[in-house]
CSV table of C-alpha atoms and ligand atoms in Angstrom, one decimal:
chain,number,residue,atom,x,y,z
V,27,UNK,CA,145.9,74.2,123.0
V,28,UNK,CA,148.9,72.4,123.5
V,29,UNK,CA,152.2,71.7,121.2
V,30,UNK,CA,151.6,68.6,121.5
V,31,UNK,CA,147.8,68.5,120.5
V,32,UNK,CA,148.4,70.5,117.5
V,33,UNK,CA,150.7,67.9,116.3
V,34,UNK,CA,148.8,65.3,116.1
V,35,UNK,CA,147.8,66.1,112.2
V,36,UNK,CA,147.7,62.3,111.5
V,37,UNK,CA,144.7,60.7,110.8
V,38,UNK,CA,143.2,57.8,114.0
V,39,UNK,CA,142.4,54.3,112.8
V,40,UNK,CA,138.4,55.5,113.1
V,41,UNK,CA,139.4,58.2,110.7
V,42,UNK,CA,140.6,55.9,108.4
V,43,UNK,CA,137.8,53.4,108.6
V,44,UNK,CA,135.2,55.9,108.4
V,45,UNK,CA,136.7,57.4,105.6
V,46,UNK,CA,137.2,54.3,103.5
V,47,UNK,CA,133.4,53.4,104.1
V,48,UNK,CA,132.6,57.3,102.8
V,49,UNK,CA,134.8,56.8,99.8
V,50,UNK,CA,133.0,52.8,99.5
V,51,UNK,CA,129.3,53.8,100.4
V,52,UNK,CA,129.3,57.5,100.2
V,53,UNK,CA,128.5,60.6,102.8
V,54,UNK,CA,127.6,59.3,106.4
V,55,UNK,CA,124.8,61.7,109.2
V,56,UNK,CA,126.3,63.6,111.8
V,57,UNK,CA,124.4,60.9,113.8
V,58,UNK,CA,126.1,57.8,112.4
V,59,UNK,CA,129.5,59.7,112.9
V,60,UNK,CA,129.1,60.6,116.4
V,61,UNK,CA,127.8,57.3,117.3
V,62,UNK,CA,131.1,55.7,115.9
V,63,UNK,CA,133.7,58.4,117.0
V,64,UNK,CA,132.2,57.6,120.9
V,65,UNK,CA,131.0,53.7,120.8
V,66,UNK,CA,133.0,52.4,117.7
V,67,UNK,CA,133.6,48.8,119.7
V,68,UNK,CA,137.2,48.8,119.0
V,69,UNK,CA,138.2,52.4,118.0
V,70,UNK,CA,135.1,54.6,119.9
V,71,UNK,CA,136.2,57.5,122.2
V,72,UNK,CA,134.3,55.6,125.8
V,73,UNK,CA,135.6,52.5,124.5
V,74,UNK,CA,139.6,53.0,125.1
V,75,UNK,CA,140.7,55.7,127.1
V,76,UNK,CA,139.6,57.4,130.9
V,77,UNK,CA,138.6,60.8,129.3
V,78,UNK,CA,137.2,61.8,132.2
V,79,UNK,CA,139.2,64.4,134.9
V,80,UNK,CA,141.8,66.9,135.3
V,81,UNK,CA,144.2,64.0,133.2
V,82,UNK,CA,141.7,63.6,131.1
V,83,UNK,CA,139.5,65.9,128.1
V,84,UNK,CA,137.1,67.4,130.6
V,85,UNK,CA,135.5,67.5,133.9
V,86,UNK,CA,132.1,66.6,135.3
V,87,UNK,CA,129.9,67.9,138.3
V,88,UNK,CA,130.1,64.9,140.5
V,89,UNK,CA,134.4,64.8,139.8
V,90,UNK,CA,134.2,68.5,140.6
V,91,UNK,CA,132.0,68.8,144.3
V,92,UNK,CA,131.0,65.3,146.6
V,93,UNK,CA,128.3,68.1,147.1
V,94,UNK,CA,126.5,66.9,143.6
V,95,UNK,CA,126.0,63.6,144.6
V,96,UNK,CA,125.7,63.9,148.3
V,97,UNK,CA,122.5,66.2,147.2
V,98,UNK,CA,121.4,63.8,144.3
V,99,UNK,CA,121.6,61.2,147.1
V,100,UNK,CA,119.2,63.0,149.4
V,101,UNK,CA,116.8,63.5,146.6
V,102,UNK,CA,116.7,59.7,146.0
V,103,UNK,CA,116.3,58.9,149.5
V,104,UNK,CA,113.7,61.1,149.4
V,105,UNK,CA,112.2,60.0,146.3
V,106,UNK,CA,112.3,55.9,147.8
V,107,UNK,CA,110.3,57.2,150.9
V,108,UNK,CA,108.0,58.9,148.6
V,109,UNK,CA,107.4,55.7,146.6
V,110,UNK,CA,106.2,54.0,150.1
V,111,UNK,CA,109.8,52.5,151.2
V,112,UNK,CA,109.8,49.6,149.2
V,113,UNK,CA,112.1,46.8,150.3
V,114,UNK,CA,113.0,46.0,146.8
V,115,UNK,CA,113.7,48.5,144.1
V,116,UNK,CA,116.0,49.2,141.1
V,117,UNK,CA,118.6,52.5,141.1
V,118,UNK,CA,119.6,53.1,137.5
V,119,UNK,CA,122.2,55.3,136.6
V,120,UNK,CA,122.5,55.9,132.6
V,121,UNK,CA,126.2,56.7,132.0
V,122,UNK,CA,128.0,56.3,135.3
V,123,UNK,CA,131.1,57.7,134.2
V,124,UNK,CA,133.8,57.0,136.5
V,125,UNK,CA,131.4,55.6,139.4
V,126,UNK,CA,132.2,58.8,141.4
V,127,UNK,CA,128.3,59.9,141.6
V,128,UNK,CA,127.1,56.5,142.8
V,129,UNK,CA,129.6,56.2,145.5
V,130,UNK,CA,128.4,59.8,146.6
V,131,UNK,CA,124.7,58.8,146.6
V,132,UNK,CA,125.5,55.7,148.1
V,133,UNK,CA,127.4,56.7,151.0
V,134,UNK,CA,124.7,59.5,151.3
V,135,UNK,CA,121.8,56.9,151.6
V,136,UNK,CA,123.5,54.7,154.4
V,137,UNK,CA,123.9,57.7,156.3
V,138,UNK,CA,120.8,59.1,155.9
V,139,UNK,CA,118.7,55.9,155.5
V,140,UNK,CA,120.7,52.1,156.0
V,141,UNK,CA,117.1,50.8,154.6
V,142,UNK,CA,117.8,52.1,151.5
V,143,UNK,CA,121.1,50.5,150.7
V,144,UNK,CA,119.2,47.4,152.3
V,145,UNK,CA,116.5,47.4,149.1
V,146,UNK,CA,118.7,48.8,146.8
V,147,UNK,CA,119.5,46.7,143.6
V,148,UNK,CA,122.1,48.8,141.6
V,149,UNK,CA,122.0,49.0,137.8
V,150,UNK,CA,124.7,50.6,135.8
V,151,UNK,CA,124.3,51.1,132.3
V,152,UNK,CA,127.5,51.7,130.6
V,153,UNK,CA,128.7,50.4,127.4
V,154,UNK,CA,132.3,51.1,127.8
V,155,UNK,CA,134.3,47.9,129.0
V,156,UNK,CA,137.1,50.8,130.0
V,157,UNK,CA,134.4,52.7,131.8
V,158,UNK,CA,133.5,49.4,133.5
V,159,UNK,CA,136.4,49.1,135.2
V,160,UNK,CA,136.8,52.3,136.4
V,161,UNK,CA,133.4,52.0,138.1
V,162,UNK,CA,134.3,48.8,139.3
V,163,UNK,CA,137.5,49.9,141.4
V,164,UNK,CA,135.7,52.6,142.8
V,165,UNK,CA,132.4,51.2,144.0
V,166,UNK,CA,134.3,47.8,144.9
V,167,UNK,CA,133.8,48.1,148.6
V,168,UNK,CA,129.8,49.5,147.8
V,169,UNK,CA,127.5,48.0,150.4
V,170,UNK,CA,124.5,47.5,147.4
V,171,UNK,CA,125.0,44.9,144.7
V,172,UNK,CA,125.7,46.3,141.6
V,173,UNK,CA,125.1,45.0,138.2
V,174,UNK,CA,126.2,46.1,135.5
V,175,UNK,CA,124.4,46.5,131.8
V,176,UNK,CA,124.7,47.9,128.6
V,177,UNK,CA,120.9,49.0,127.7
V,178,UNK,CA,118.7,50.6,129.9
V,179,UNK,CA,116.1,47.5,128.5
V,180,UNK,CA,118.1,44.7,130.5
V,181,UNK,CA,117.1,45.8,133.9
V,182,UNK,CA,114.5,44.5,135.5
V,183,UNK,CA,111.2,46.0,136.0
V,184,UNK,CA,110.2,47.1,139.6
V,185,UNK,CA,109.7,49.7,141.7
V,186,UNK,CA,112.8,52.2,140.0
V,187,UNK,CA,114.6,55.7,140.2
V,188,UNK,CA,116.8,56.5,137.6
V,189,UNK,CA,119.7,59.1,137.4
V,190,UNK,CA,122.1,60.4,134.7
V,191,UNK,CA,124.6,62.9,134.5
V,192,UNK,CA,126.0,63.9,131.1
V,193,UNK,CA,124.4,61.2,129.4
V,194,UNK,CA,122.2,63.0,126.9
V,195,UNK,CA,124.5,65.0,125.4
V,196,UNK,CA,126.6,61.8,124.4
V,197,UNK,CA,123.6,60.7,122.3
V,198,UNK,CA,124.0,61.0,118.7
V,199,UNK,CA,121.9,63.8,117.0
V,200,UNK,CA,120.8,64.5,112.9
V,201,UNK,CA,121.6,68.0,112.0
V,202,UNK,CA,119.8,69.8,108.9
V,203,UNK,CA,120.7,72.9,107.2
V,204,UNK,CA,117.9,74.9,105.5
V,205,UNK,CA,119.5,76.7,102.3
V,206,UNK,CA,119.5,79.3,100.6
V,207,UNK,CA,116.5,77.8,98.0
V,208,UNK,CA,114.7,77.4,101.2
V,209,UNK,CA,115.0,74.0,101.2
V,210,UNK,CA,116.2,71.9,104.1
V,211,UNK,CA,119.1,69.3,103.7
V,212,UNK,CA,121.1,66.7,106.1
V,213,UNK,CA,124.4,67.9,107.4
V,214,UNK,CA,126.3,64.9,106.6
V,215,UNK,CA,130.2,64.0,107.2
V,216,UNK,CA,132.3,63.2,103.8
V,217,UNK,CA,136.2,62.8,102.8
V,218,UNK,CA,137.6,66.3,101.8
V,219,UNK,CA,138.3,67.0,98.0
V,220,UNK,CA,142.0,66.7,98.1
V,221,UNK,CA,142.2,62.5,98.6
V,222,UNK,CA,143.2,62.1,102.1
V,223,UNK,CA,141.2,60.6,104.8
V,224,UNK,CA,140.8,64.2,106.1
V,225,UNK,CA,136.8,64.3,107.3
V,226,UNK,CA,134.5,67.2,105.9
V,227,UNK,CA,130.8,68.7,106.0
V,228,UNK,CA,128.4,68.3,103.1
V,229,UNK,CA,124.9,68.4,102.7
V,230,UNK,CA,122.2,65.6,101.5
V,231,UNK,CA,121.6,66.1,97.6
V,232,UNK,CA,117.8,65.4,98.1
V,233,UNK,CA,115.9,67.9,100.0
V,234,UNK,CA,114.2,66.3,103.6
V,235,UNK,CA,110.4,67.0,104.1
V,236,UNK,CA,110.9,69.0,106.7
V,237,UNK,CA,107.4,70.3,107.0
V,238,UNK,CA,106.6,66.6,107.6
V,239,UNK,CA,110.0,66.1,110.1
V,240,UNK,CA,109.7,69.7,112.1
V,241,UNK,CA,108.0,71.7,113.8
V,242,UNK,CA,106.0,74.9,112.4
V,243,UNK,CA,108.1,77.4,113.4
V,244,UNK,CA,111.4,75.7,112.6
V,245,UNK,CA,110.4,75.3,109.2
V,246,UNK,CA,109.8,79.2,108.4
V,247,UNK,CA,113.3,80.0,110.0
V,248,UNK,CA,115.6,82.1,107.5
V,249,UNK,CA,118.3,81.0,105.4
V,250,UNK,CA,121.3,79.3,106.6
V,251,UNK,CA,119.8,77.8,110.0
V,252,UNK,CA,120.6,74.4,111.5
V,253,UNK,CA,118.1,72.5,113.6
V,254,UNK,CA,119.2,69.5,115.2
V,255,UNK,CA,117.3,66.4,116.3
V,256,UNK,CA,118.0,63.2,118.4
V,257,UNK,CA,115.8,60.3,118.1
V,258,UNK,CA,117.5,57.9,120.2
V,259,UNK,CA,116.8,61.0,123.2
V,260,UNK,CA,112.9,60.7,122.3
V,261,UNK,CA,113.5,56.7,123.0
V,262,UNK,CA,115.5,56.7,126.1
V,263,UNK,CA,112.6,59.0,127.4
V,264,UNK,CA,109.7,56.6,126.5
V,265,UNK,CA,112.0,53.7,127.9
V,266,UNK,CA,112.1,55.4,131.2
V,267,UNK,CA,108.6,56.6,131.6
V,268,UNK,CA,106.6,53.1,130.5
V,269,UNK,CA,109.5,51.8,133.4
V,270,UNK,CA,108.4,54.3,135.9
V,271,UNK,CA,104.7,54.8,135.2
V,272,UNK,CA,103.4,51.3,137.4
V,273,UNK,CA,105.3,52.6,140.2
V,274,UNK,CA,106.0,56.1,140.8
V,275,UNK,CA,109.1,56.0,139.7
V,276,UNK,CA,111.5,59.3,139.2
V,277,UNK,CA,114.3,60.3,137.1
V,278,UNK,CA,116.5,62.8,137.1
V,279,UNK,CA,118.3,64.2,134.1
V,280,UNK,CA,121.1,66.3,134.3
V,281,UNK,CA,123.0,67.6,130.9
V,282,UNK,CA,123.8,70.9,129.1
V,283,UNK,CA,121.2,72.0,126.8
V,284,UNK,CA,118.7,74.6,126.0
V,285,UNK,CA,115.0,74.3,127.6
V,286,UNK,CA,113.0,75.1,124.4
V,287,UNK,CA,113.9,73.5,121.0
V,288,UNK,CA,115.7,76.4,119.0
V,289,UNK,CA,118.2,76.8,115.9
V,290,UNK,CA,121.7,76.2,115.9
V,291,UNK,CA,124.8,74.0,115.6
V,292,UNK,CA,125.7,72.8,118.8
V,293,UNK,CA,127.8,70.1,118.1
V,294,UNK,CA,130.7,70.6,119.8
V,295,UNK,CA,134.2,68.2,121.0
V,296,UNK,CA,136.6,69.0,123.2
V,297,UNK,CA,140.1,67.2,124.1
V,298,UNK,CA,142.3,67.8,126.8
V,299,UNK,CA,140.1,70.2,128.3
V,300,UNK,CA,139.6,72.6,125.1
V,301,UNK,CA,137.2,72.8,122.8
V,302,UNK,CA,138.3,71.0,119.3
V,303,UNK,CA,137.0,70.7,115.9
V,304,UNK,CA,134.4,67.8,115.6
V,305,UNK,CA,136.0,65.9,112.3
V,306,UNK,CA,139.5,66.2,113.5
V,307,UNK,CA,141.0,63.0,114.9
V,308,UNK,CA,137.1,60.6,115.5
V,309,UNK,CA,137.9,58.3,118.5
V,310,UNK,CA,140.5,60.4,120.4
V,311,UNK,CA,138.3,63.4,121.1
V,312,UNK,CA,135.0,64.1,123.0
V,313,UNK,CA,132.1,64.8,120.7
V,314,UNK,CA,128.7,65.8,122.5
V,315,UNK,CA,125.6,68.3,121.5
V,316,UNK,CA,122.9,70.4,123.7
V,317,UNK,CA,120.6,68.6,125.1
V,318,UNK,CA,117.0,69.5,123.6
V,319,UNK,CA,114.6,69.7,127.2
V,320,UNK,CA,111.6,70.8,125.0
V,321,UNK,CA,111.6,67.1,123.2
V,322,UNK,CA,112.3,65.5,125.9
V,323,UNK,CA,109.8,67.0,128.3
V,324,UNK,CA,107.5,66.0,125.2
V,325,UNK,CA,108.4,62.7,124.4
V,326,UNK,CA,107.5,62.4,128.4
V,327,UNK,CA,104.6,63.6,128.7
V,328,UNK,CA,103.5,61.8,125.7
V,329,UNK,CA,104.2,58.8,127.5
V,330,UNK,CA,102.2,60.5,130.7
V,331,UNK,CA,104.3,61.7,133.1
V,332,UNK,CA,105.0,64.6,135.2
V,333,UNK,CA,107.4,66.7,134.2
V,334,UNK,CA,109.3,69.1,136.6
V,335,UNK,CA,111.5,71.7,134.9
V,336,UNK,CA,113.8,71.9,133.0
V,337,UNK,CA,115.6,74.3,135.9
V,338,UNK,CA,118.9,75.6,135.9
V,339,UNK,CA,121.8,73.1,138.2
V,340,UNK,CA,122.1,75.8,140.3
V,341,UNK,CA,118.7,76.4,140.7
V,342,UNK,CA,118.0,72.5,141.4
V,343,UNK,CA,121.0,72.3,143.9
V,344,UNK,CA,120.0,75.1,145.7
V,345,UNK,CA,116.8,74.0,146.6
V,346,UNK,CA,117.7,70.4,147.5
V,347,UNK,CA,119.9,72.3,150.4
V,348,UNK,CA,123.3,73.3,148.4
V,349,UNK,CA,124.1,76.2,150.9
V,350,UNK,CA,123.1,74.3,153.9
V,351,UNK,CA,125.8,71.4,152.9
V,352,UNK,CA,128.3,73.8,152.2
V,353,UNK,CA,128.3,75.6,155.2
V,354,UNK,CA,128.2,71.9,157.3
V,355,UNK,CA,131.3,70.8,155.2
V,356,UNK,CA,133.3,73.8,156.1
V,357,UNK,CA,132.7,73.6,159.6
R,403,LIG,N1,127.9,60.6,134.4
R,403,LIG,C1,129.3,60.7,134.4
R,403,LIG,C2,130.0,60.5,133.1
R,403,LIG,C3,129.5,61.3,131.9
R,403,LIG,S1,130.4,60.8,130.4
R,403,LIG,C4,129.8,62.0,135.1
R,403,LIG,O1,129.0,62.8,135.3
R,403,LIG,O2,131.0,62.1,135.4
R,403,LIG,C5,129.3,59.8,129.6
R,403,LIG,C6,129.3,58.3,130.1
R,403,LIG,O3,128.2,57.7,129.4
R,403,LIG,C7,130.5,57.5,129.9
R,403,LIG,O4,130.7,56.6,131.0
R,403,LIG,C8,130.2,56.8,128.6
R,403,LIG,O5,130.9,55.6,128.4
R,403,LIG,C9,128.7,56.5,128.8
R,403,LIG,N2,127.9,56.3,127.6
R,403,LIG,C10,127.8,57.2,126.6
R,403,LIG,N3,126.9,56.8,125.6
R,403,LIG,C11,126.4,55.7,126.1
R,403,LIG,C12,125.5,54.7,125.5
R,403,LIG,N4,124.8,55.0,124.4
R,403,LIG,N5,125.2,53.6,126.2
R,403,LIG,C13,125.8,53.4,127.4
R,403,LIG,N6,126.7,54.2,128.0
R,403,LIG,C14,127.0,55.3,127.3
């Protein structure tokens, strides 16, 4: 960590807020706190700063290879002709970052087919005016029109494929502790003891009824375990599949997380590319969680889908022709 980062002891102007609600209202969920430290309006992480890069707090696939996208590209041409070509369609892409993944697929598909940039209608969903911008400058001279929207919800429906990168894992997630009564209580963010606006860990006072909330085997697990859940995952899931279902539509989800729902605290930040503790300094650090694959594979095929994977990257890169690509690029 650098001189510079351990400096910065002073609490953000999120801190503060945040920690004058706690002291007004009293202890907030992990949830409600890692929605504000990333989407506050004003003060939220996406909201104000280009965190994204080697400047930035950390590094993505697409900002790493033009392999990623040029691969993701392929499998949405693919996917398109699979669908029966249709001349009109919808390409979502939940969290688009810095835009560099769309330009890849983008440039991919007019290579490999111009009549897919032709039918394309471009959706991004981002809710970062910042973000915006940086997506902006570098899909300006993008063949495809490209619109741009906050929730998935204002894009049209149609025949649609829908990608996202990194997109779960911003969504805020509930943690619960089970203690040493055997009970199970929400994790939940307070002010510490001494009077400052210094952000700590407490748990509900009530018990949750967490026979009723989770699953068998997560109940019976010993002393001192957290589980985590993420509702607004379960709904971005449903979302996509009543979308896709009249049309044979695909998404792809990439993110960090574990294929079968488990125990443990995976809340995590990082800030100029280390890892960083999740209270310290809301709004000015990167706050994500593992992605649960077992709910989400649920809430989908709930909804009736079919579910491929979850596979590892590698494994998904691989067989959509990684090596192959590689090998053309260094010739
Ligand atoms: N997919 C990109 C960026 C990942 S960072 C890449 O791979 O490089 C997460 C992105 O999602 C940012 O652009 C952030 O502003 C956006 N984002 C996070 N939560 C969001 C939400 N709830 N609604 C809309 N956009 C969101």
């Amino acid at each position: 960590m650098t001189a510079q980062l351990q400096d910065e002891d002073e609490a953000t102007p999120l801190q503060r807020r945040l920690a004058r609600m706690i002291r007004a209202q009293g202890p907030i969920s992990v949830a409600d706190y890692m929605s504000d430290a990333l989407g506050h309006p004003q003060e939220g992480y996406y909201m104000a700063r280009d965190p994204i890069g080697a400047e930035g707090d950390f590094t993505t696939a697409p900002e790493i290879s033009q392999m990623f996208g040029e691969l993701i590209g392929a499998f949405l041409v693919q996917s398109w002709i699979d669908m029966g070509e249709p001349s009109l369609f919808n390409l979502i892409e939940l969290g688009p970052g810095r835009g560099v993944l769309m330009a890849d697929i983008l440039r991919t598909a007019q290579q490999l087919r111009p009549e897919f940039i032709a039918a394309v209608r471009v959706y991004l969903i981002e809710y970062s005016g910042r973000m915006r911008h940086e997506q902006r400058t570098r899909l300006k001279d993008a063949k495809p029109d490209i619109i741009w929207a906050t929730k998935l919800a204002e894009a049209p429906p149609g025949p649609t494929l829908i990608v996202a990168n990194e997109f779960f894992d911003c969504l805020p997630i509930r943690q619960f502790l089970k203690g040493e009564d055997g009970e199970w209580r929400e994790r939940l963010v307070t002010t510490a003891d001494d009077g400052s606006d210094a952000l700590d860990f407490t748990l509900s006072e009530a018990p949750v009824p967490a026979h009723r909330l989770f699953p068998a085997h997560i109940v019976e697990a010993p002393e001192g375990s957290v589980f985590e859940t993420c509702a607004p995952a379960a709904d971005v899931i449903d979302e996509i599949c009543a979308r896709l279902a009249p049309y044979k539509g695909r998404a792809l989800i990439i993110d960090y997380g574990h294929a079968r729902s488990g125990l443990g605290d995976s809340l995590q930040a990082v800030r100029g590319h280390h890892y960083w503790p999740p209270l310290k300094a809301p709004g000015h650090a990167d706050i994500t969680a593992h992605v649960d694959f077992e709910a989400l594979v649920r809430a989908a095929m709930t909804s009736g889908a079919l579910v491929y994977g979850p596979t590892s990257q590698g494994d998904l890169l691989e067989r959509l022709g990684l090596n192959a690509r590689a090998e053309a690029l260094l010739r």
